[in-house]
Every structure is written in C-alpha cells, then in structure tokens.
GROMACS .gro file of C-alpha atoms in nm:
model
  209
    1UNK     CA    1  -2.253  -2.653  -0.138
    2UNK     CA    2  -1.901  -2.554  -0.150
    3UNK     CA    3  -1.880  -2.173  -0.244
    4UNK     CA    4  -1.712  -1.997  -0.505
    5UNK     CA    5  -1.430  -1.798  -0.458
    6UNK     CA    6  -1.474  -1.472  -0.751
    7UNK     CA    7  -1.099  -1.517  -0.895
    8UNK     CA    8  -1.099  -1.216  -1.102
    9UNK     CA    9  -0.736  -1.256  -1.220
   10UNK     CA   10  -0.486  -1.605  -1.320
   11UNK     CA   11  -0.203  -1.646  -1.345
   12UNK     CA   12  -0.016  -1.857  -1.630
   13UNK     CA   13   0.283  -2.155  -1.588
   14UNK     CA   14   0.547  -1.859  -1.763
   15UNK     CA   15   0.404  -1.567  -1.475
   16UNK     CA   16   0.401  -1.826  -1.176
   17UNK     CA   17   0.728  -1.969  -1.252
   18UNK     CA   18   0.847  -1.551  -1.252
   19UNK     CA   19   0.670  -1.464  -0.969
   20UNK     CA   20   0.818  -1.756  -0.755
   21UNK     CA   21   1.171  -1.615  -0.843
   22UNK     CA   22   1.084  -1.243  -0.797
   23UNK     CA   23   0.952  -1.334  -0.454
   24UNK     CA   24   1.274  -1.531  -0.363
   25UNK     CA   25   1.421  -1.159  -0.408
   26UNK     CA   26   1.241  -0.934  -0.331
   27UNK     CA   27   1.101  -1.136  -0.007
   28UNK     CA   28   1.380  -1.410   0.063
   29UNK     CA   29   1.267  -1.439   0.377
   30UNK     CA   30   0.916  -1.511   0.370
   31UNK     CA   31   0.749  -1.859   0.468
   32UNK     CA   32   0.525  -2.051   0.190
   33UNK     CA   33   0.243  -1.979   0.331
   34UNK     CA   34   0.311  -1.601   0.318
   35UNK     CA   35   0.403  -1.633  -0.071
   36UNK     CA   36   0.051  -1.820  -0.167
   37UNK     CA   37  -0.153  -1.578   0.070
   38UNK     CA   38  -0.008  -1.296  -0.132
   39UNK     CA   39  -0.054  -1.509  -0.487
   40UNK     CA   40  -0.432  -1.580  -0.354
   41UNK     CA   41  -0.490  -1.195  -0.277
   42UNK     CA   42  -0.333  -1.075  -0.586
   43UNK     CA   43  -0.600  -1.320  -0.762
   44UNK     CA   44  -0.896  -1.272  -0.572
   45UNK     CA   45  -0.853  -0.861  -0.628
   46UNK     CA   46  -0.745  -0.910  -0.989
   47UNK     CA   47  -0.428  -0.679  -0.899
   48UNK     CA   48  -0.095  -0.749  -1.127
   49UNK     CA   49   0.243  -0.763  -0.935
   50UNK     CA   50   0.454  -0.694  -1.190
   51UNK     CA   51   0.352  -0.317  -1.260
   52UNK     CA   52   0.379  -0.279  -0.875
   53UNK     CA   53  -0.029  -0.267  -0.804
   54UNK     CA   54   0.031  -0.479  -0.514
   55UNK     CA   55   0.381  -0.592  -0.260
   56UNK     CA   56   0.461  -0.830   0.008
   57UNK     CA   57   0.602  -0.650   0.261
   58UNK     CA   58   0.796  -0.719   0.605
   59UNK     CA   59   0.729  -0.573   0.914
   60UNK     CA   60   0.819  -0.615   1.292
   61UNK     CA   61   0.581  -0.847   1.484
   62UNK     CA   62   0.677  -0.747   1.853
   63UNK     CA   63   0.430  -0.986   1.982
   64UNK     CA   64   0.652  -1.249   1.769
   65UNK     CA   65   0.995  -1.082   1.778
   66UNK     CA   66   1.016  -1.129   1.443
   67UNK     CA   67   0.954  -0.977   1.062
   68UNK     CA   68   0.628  -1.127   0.909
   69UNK     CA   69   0.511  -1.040   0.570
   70UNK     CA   70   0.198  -0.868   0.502
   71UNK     CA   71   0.012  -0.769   0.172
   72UNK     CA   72  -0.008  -0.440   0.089
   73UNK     CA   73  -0.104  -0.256  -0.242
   74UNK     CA   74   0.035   0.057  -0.396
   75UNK     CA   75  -0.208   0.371  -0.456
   76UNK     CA   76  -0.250   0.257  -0.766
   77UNK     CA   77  -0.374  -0.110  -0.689
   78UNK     CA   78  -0.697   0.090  -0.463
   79UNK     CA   79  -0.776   0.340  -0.725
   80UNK     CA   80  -0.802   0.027  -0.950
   81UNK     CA   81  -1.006  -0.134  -0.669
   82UNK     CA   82  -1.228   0.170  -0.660
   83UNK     CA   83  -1.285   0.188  -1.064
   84UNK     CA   84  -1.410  -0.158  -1.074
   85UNK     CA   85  -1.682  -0.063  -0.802
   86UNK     CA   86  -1.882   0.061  -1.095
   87UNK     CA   87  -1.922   0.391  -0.858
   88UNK     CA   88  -1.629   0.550  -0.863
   89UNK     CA   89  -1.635   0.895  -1.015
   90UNK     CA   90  -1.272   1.050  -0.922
   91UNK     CA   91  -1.155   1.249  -0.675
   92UNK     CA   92  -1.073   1.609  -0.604
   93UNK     CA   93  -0.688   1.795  -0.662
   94UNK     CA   94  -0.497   1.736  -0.378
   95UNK     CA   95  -0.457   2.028  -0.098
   96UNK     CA   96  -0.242   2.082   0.207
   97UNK     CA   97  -0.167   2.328   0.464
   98UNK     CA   98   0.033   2.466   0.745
   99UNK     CA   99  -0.022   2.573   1.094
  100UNK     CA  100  -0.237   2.815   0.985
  101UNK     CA  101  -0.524   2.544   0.916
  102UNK     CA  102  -0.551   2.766   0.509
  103UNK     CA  103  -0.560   2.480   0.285
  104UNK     CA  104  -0.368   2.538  -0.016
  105UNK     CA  105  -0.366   2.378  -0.446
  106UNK     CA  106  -0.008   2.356  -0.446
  107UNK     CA  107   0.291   2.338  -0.118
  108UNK     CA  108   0.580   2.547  -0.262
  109UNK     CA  109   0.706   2.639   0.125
  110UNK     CA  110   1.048   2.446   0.246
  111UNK     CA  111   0.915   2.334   0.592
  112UNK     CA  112   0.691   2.072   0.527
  113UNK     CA  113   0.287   2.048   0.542
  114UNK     CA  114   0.114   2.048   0.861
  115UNK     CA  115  -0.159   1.816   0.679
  116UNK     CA  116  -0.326   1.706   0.363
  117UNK     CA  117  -0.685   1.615   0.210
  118UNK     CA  118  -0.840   1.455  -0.057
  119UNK     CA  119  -1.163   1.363  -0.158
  120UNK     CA  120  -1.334   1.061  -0.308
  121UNK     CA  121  -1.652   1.105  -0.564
  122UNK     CA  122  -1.873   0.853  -0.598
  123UNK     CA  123  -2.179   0.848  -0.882
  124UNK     CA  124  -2.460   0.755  -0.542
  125UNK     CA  125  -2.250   0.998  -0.276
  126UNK     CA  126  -2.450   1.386  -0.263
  127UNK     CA  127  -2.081   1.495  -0.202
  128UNK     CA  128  -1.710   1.416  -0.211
  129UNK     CA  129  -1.604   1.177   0.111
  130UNK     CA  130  -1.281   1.400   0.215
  131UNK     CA  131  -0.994   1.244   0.473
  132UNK     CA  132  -0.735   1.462   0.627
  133UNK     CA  133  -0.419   1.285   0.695
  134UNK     CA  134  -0.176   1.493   0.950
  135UNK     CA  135   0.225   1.481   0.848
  136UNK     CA  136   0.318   1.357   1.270
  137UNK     CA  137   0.098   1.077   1.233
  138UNK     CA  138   0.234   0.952   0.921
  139UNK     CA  139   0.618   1.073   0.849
  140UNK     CA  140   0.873   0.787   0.850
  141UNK     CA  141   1.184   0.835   1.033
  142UNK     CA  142   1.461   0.679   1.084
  143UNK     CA  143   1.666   0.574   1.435
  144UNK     CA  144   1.808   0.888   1.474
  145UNK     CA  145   1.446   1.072   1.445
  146UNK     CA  146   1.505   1.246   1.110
  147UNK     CA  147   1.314   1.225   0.832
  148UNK     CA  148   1.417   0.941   0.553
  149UNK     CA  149   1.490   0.978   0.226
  150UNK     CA  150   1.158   0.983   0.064
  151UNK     CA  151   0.951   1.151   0.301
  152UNK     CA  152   1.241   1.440   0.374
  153UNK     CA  153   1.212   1.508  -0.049
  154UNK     CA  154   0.873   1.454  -0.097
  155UNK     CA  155   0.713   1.488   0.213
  156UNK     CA  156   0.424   1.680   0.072
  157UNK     CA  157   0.335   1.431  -0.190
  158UNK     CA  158   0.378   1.127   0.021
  159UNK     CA  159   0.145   1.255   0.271
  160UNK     CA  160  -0.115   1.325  -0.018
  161UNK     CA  161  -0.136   0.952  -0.132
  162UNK     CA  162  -0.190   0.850   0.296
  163UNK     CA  163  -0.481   1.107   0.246
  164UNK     CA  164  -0.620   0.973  -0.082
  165UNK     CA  165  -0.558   0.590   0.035
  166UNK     CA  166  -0.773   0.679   0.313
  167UNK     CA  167  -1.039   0.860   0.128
  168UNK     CA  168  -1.052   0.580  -0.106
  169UNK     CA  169  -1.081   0.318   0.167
  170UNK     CA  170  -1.385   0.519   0.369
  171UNK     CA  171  -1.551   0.551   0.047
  172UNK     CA  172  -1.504   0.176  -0.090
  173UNK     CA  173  -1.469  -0.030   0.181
  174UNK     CA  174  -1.645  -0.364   0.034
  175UNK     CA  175  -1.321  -0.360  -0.247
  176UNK     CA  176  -1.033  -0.171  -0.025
  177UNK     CA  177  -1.118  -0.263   0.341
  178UNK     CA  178  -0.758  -0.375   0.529
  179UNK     CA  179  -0.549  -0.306   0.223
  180UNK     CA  180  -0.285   0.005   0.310
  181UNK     CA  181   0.002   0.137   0.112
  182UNK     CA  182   0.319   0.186   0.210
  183UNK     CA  183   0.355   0.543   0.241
  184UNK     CA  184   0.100   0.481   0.571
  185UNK     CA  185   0.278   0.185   0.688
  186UNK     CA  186   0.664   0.243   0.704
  187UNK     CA  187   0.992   0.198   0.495
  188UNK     CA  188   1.016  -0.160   0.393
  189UNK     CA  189   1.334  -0.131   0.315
  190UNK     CA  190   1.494  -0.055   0.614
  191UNK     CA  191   1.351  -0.412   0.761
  192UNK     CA  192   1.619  -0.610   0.509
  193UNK     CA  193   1.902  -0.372   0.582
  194UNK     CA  194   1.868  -0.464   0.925
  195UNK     CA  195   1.797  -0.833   0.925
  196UNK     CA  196   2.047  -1.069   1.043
  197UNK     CA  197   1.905  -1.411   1.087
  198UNK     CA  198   1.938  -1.692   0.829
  199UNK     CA  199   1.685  -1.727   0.579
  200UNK     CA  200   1.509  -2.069   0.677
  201UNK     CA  201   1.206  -2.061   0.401
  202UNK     CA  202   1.271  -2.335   0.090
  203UNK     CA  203   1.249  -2.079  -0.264
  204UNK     CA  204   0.868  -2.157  -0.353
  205UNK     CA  205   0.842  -2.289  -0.727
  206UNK     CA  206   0.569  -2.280  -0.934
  207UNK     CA  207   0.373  -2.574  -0.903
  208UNK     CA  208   0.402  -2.478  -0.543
  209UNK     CA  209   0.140  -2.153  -0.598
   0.00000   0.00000   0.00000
C-alpha cells in the first residue's frame, strides 16, 4: 500500500504561480528539481515562504565546483516546528559571555561575546535542554577575514539565534532534524555577488510545482 505523505500545508494556483516568479529572483539559478524539493519541504512542514519561515539558499559544493541550493528555514520556521510538537513549552532569556566564562542577561560591551546559550523547555523534559554556541565557530567573514555586515553590528544577537536553533533542534529533533538557519550556515548573499556563470535553469511555472 502506497503511503501517505502528511502534507500539512497547500498551496493555491494564485500562490504557486507567485512563488514560481519569486524563485526566478530570488534563486535564478537554481535547477527544477531544486525549486519542487523546496515547494515539497515547505508543504510537508506546513512552513509559509512568503513571511520568510523558510529560504532556498546557495552554497559552494567543492566536491561539485559549483553553487547548489539547499533548504533552510529562518528561526522562526523551527520555533513554529517546535510549537506544533504539542511539547513545546518556551525557552529561557538569552545569555552570553566573555572570556571570563560569567554568563550575562544582556551584552552591552563593544568587543563582541565569547559565546552564547539558550535553553529549550519542553512540558515531558525535568529541565531546560541548554546549547552553547561559541562566536569562532560561527562568525561570518568575509575574504579579507573581517567580520560582515550583520555579524560586525549584531554579532551578539546573531550568535543567540545559532544557540537557540541548536537548542531547538536537540530538543525536537523528529520536527527540526537537518533544517539550519542562516545565521549558522553563511551569508547567502555573497554567493550571487560573486557568481559569474550563465544561468542555464528554464523559469519554473506553476503547473510545473
């Protein structure tokens, strides 16, 4: 007996038909295939791309010396994941701290955080499932080694969200398990800046997804 796949979201003729064109811009270079994995994912998960709950995103395949798209979701798109568990019961503030391992509430120093934490409730865990997420494994830089925009002006809150994505996935991992957000994977945008080869993927219309 064939098996069912639990759609939990679908999409109409009117948000295909959009969808198709936003993807032709805001991805213009990935394949077909790429496009209906990410209209497949944003279905099975019920997650709605046009309030930014989940991207497709390209990044550097060395092992294909190319860019291939990927499916990621924002922070947003996982606490939404986590909610519909049934089990999730929030999460504790955000803290962060500095060499001198003292976490803090709030980062008013200029030099940025050393690390932050977050924790995950759920209703059936005795205690809140806490991840630390340290500021040299995750800071995005650019060529010359220096910080980019974002993470150079809000270093301390983009490491917060790697903390809380990973929280979130250790705690939920049926609902969250291989999705990341950007702020642990790297600056899309620098990928399209830097691409130079001709765009060989027909724009996918709706019928098509």
């Amino acid at each position: 007996k064939k098996a069912v796949v639990p759609y939990l979201r679908t999409f109409s003729v009117e948000e295909k038909t959009l969808l198709a064109s936003m993807l032709q811009k805001i991805a213009p270079k990935a394949t077909n295939d790429e496009k209906r994995m990410f209209l497949y994912t944003a279905q099975k998960k019920g997650l709605d791309p046009f309030v930014k709950q989940i991207y497709l995103i390209p990044r550097w395949d060395s092992k294909q010396n190319k860019n291939v798209h990927s499916v990621q979701v924002s922070i947003d798109g996982l606490r939404l994941m986590a909610q519909r568990s049934g089990k999730y019961a929030g999460q504790t503030p955000y803290q962060w701290c500095g060499d001198d391992g003292i976490w803090k509430d709030v980062w008013l120093a200029d030099e940025q955080p050393k690390a932050a934490r977050m924790g995950v409730i759920r209703h059936d865990f005795k205690e809140p499932l806490y991840s630390v997420a340290l500021f040299k494994s995750y800071k995005q830089t650019k060529k010359d080694g220096s910080l980019t925009t974002f993470w150079e002006k809000y270093g301390a809150h983009m490491l917060a969200k790697c903390a809380e994505a990973l929280s979130i996935r250790r705690a939920f991992p049926e609902e969250t398990s291989g999705f990341y957000v950007p702020e642990e994977m790297g600056n899309p945008e620098l990928v399209y800046v830097e691409e130079t080869e001709q765009d060989d993927s027909a724009p996918l219309v709706a019928s098509e997804i």
